[in-house]
Short mmCIF file of C-alpha atoms in Angstrom, two decimals:
data_model
loop_
_atom_site.label_atom_id
_atom_site.label_comp_id
_atom_site.label_asym_id
_atom_site.label_seq_id
_atom_site.Cartn_x
_atom_site.Cartn_y
_atom_site.Cartn_z
CA UNK N 1 0.00 0.00 0.00
CA UNK N 2 2.82 2.27 0.91
CA UNK N 3 4.49 1.61 -2.40
CA UNK N 4 1.22 2.30 -4.28
CA UNK N 5 0.61 5.51 -2.38
CA UNK N 6 4.14 6.67 -3.05
CA UNK N 7 3.73 5.97 -6.76
CA UNK N 8 0.47 7.97 -6.87
CA UNK N 9 2.05 10.88 -5.04
CA UNK N 10 5.05 10.76 -7.35
CA UNK N 11 2.78 10.72 -10.38
CA UNK N 12 0.78 13.68 -9.13
CA UNK N 13 3.96 15.57 -8.40
CA UNK N 14 5.32 14.87 -11.85
CA UNK N 15 2.02 15.94 -13.42
CA UNK N 16 1.95 19.14 -11.39
CA UNK N 17 5.50 19.96 -12.41
CA UNK N 18 4.73 19.27 -16.05
CA UNK N 19 1.55 21.37 -16.00
CA UNK N 20 3.35 24.14 -14.17
CA UNK N 21 6.13 24.13 -16.71
CA UNK N 22 3.64 24.17 -19.56
CA UNK N 23 1.71 27.03 -17.98
CA UNK N 24 4.93 28.93 -17.43
CA UNK N 25 5.87 28.44 -21.07
CA UNK N 26 2.42 29.55 -22.16
CA UNK N 27 2.58 32.67 -20.03
CA UNK N 28 6.07 33.40 -21.22
CA UNK N 29 4.90 33.12 -24.82
CA UNK N 30 1.94 35.45 -24.23
CA UNK N 31 4.06 37.95 -22.37
CA UNK N 32 6.54 37.93 -25.21
CA UNK N 33 3.95 38.59 -27.92
CA UNK N 34 4.49 42.05 -29.37
CA UNK N 35 1.25 43.58 -30.71
CA UNK N 36 3.36 45.84 -32.92
CA UNK N 37 5.36 43.03 -34.50
CA UNK N 38 4.95 43.22 -38.28
CA UNK N 39 3.33 46.67 -38.12
CA UNK N 40 4.67 50.11 -39.00
CA UNK N 41 5.29 50.72 -35.30
CA UNK N 42 3.05 53.73 -34.80
CA UNK N 43 1.04 51.83 -32.19
CA UNK N 44 3.93 52.48 -29.81
CA UNK N 45 3.70 56.24 -30.27
CA UNK N 46 1.64 58.71 -28.29
CA UNK N 47 -1.76 59.78 -29.55
CA UNK N 48 -0.40 63.19 -30.53
CA UNK N 49 2.46 61.64 -32.49
CA UNK N 50 0.10 59.25 -34.28
CA UNK N 51 -2.17 62.16 -35.18
CA UNK N 52 0.77 64.13 -36.55
CA UNK N 53 2.05 61.17 -38.59
CA UNK N 54 -1.39 60.42 -40.03
CA UNK N 55 -1.98 64.03 -41.08
CA UNK N 56 1.45 64.25 -42.67
CA UNK N 57 0.82 61.04 -44.61
CA UNK N 58 -2.55 62.33 -45.81
CA UNK N 59 -1.07 65.65 -46.90
CA UNK N 60 1.75 63.96 -48.82
CA UNK N 61 -0.50 61.49 -50.66
CA UNK N 62 -1.20 62.38 -54.27
CA UNK N 63 -4.74 60.97 -54.26
CA UNK N 64 -7.43 59.44 -52.07
CA UNK N 65 -10.86 57.83 -52.37
CA UNK N 66 -13.29 58.74 -49.62
CA UNK N 67 -16.80 57.48 -49.03
CA UNK N 68 -19.29 58.02 -46.25
CA UNK N 69 -21.72 60.47 -44.73
CA UNK N 70 -21.21 64.00 -43.42
CA UNK N 71 -23.84 65.50 -41.15
CA UNK N 72 -24.01 69.20 -40.31
CA UNK N 73 -26.53 71.87 -39.47
CA UNK N 74 -26.96 72.41 -43.21
CA UNK N 75 -28.00 68.80 -43.80
CA UNK N 76 -26.65 65.33 -44.46
CA UNK N 77 -24.48 64.45 -47.44
CA UNK N 78 -23.32 61.04 -48.60
CA UNK N 79 -20.06 61.33 -50.50
CA UNK N 80 -18.21 59.02 -52.85
CA UNK N 81 -15.30 61.07 -54.15
CA UNK N 82 -11.87 60.49 -55.65
CA UNK N 83 -9.55 63.44 -55.15
CA UNK N 84 -6.10 64.48 -56.32
CA UNK N 85 -4.11 67.68 -56.65
CA UNK N 86 -5.88 68.66 -59.89
CA UNK N 87 -9.45 68.22 -58.75
CA UNK N 88 -11.92 65.48 -58.03
CA UNK N 89 -14.77 63.38 -59.33
CA UNK N 90 -17.62 61.47 -57.76
CA UNK N 91 -21.12 61.82 -56.40
CA UNK N 92 -22.87 63.70 -53.63
CA UNK N 93 -26.25 62.66 -52.28
CA UNK N 94 -28.34 64.96 -50.12
CA UNK N 95 -31.70 64.20 -48.59
CA UNK N 96 -33.43 65.36 -51.76
CA UNK N 97 -31.05 64.66 -54.61
CA UNK N 98 -28.03 62.87 -56.01
CA UNK N 99 -25.69 64.63 -58.38
CA UNK N 100 -22.26 64.06 -59.87
CA UNK N 101 -19.47 66.57 -59.37
CA UNK N 102 -16.36 66.91 -61.51
CA UNK N 103 -13.60 69.46 -61.19
CA UNK N 104 -10.62 69.68 -63.52
CA UNK N 105 -8.42 72.55 -62.43
CA UNK N 106 -10.75 75.52 -62.00
CA UNK N 107 -13.45 74.10 -64.25
CA UNK N 108 -16.32 72.70 -62.20
CA UNK N 109 -19.16 70.62 -63.60
CA UNK N 110 -22.39 69.40 -62.09
CA UNK N 111 -24.47 66.57 -63.57
CA UNK N 112 -27.97 65.70 -62.42
CA UNK N 113 -31.34 64.61 -63.71
CA UNK N 114 -34.21 66.81 -64.80
CA UNK N 115 -35.95 66.49 -61.43
CA UNK N 116 -32.92 68.03 -59.72
CA UNK N 117 -32.83 71.03 -62.04
CA UNK N 118 -36.57 71.47 -61.79
CA UNK N 119 -36.35 71.52 -58.00
CA UNK N 120 -33.44 73.95 -58.13
CA UNK N 121 -35.44 76.33 -60.28
CA UNK N 122 -38.39 76.11 -57.88
CA UNK N 123 -36.10 76.87 -54.95
CA UNK N 124 -34.70 79.94 -56.69
CA UNK N 125 -38.18 81.15 -57.61
CA UNK N 126 -39.44 80.52 -54.10
CA UNK N 127 -42.38 78.42 -55.21
CA UNK N 128 -43.38 74.78 -55.37
CA UNK N 129 -44.44 74.73 -58.98
CA UNK N 130 -43.10 72.72 -61.84
CA UNK N 131 -40.26 75.09 -62.65
CA UNK N 132 -39.21 75.30 -66.25
CA UNK N 133 -39.66 71.68 -67.29
CA UNK N 134 -38.40 72.27 -70.80
CA UNK N 135 -35.15 73.81 -69.57
CA UNK N 136 -34.75 71.06 -66.97
CA UNK N 137 -35.07 68.41 -69.65
CA UNK N 138 -32.29 70.04 -71.64
CA UNK N 139 -30.00 69.78 -68.61
CA UNK N 140 -30.98 66.20 -67.79
CA UNK N 141 -27.85 64.03 -67.67
CA UNK N 142 -25.61 66.81 -68.98
CA UNK N 143 -22.46 68.17 -67.39
CA UNK N 144 -23.36 71.74 -66.58
CA UNK N 145 -20.36 74.02 -66.16
CA UNK N 146 -20.83 76.10 -63.03
CA UNK N 147 -19.71 79.73 -63.38
CA UNK N 148 -17.01 80.73 -60.89
CA UNK N 149 -18.99 83.81 -59.82
CA UNK N 150 -21.95 81.66 -58.78
CA UNK N 151 -22.07 81.10 -54.99
CA UNK N 152 -22.82 77.44 -55.78
CA UNK N 153 -19.35 77.14 -57.27
CA UNK N 154 -17.52 77.69 -53.99
CA UNK N 155 -19.74 75.29 -52.07
CA UNK N 156 -19.46 72.50 -54.63
CA UNK N 157 -15.75 73.03 -55.14
CA UNK N 158 -15.22 72.22 -51.47
CA UNK N 159 -16.30 68.64 -52.16
CA UNK N 160 -13.50 68.31 -54.74
CA UNK N 161 -10.56 69.86 -52.90
CA UNK N 162 -8.39 67.24 -51.24
CA UNK N 163 -6.68 69.58 -48.80
CA UNK N 164 -9.80 71.47 -47.77
CA UNK N 165 -11.93 68.38 -47.34
CA UNK N 166 -9.31 66.39 -45.42
CA UNK N 167 -8.46 69.30 -43.13
CA UNK N 168 -12.05 69.40 -42.00
CA UNK N 169 -12.53 65.65 -41.86
CA UNK N 170 -9.40 64.70 -39.94
CA UNK N 171 -9.62 67.38 -37.28
CA UNK N 172 -10.02 65.91 -33.78
CA UNK N 173 -11.16 68.26 -31.04
CA UNK N 174 -9.83 68.42 -27.52
CA UNK N 175 -6.93 66.48 -26.03
CA UNK N 176 -6.32 63.33 -28.05
CA UNK N 177 -5.85 59.87 -26.53
CA UNK N 178 -5.21 56.37 -27.81
CA UNK N 179 -8.14 54.03 -28.30
CA UNK N 180 -8.47 50.39 -29.27
CA UNK N 181 -6.89 48.42 -32.05
CA UNK N 182 -9.27 47.34 -34.77
CA UNK N 183 -9.54 46.40 -38.42
CA UNK N 184 -11.08 48.59 -41.09
CA UNK N 185 -11.78 46.87 -44.40
CA UNK N 186 -9.21 44.27 -43.39
CA UNK N 187 -6.51 46.80 -42.48
CA UNK N 188 -5.25 46.66 -38.86
CA UNK N 189 -5.57 50.04 -37.19
CA UNK N 190 -4.90 51.98 -34.03
CA UNK N 191 -7.53 54.48 -33.01
CA UNK N 192 -6.99 57.94 -31.62
CA UNK N 193 -9.81 59.79 -29.92
CA UNK N 194 -10.72 63.42 -29.47
CA UNK N 195 -11.53 64.76 -26.03
CA UNK N 196 -14.66 64.31 -23.90
CA UNK N 197 -16.23 61.72 -26.17
CA UNK N 198 -17.36 64.37 -28.66
CA UNK N 199 -14.02 65.11 -30.29
CA UNK N 200 -14.25 62.45 -32.97
CA UNK N 201 -12.20 59.32 -33.64
CA UNK N 202 -9.61 58.44 -36.24
CA UNK N 203 -8.44 54.96 -37.26
CA UNK N 204 -4.86 54.96 -38.54
CA UNK N 205 -3.30 52.11 -40.51
CA UNK N 206 -0.77 49.91 -38.71
CA UNK N 207 0.45 48.58 -42.06
CA UNK N 208 2.77 50.49 -44.36
CA UNK N 209 2.29 54.24 -44.43
CA UNK N 210 0.18 55.39 -41.46
CA UNK N 211 -2.71 56.70 -43.50
CA UNK N 212 -6.05 57.56 -41.90
CA UNK N 213 -8.50 54.85 -43.00
CA UNK N 214 -11.67 55.85 -41.15
CA UNK N 215 -12.88 58.94 -39.36
CA UNK N 216 -15.92 59.30 -37.12
CA UNK N 217 -16.68 62.97 -36.68
CA UNK N 218 -17.50 64.26 -33.24
CA UNK N 219 -21.05 64.98 -32.18
CA UNK N 220 -22.55 62.44 -34.57
CA UNK N 221 -21.20 64.26 -37.59
CA UNK N 222 -20.95 61.14 -39.74
CA UNK N 223 -18.38 58.49 -40.63
CA UNK N 224 -16.11 58.37 -43.67
CA UNK N 225 -13.68 55.72 -44.87
CA UNK N 226 -10.53 56.66 -46.77
CA UNK N 227 -8.73 54.33 -49.15
CA UNK N 228 -6.65 54.10 -52.33
CA UNK N 229 -4.14 56.57 -50.94
CA UNK N 230 -1.70 57.59 -53.64
CA UNK N 231 -3.47 55.59 -56.36
CA UNK N 232 -3.31 57.81 -59.42
CA UNK N 233 -6.24 58.48 -61.70
CA UNK N 234 -6.85 60.87 -64.56
CA UNK N 235 -9.25 63.77 -64.65
CA UNK N 236 -10.56 65.04 -67.96
CA UNK N 237 -13.21 67.52 -69.01
CA UNK N 238 -16.40 65.85 -70.21
CA UNK N 239 -17.06 65.56 -73.97
CA UNK N 240 -18.39 68.77 -75.48
CA UNK N 241 -21.56 67.00 -76.65
CA UNK N 242 -22.33 66.16 -73.02
CA UNK N 243 -21.58 69.64 -71.70
CA UNK N 244 -23.74 72.71 -71.26
CA UNK N 245 -22.04 76.02 -70.48
CA UNK N 246 -24.59 78.58 -69.40
CA UNK N 247 -21.93 81.10 -68.27
CA UNK N 248 -24.03 82.86 -65.70
CA UNK N 249 -27.46 81.85 -66.95
CA UNK N 250 -27.83 79.18 -64.26
CA UNK N 251 -30.17 79.85 -61.36
CA UNK N 252 -28.15 81.70 -58.73
CA UNK N 253 -27.80 80.23 -55.27
CA UNK N 254 -28.68 82.98 -52.86
CA UNK N 255 -26.68 81.28 -50.08
#
């Protein structure tokens, strides 16, 4: 009996030692895991440094594709825009309408359907009638060149200016802090947060160049993803047959 008991105790001791060693190895392995291994290393930086690196990367990029929703006191806009140093192209959807915007240098074009132009005419006339249906039909599906002296020009151009749009989008308010790690469209990210929960949040890529890949604007101001950084694309004026140049004859936006 004594021999049996001794064997059992010895077996238990050996098992305990083995399990302890295995646990120790497991803990050692976990403790040695580096969350920044294989990344660009910005996860080790402070929130302020990450913010600075992300903004610098965005500024230096030659192009970007952004898509998402912006919400402001003036309304909600869903954007799908490709931007570079020469201009931009894409679509903007408001609560009432969807229209295409194209800017090549200083030349800005707007393309929409007849219903859009009819509604625009009604808004300018201050009524709810049918507008000028014949004129609206002529503009249907055409690229309408917006005169530079039209107040609409400045507002629409803002959707096509990489620097202007990104400066507004990427701004975090208050003291920034580091948030969680995540993945955005398959890209591992580190998040930085604005202050007091209302300052917005920015996801920055942990792979390659630390580009911003998603921004959630503070105060429920919408969320936008950013991709295709530096991917070149060409901008060209639309064909003349598809273009209407009214040179000041468009309805003027009073705002």
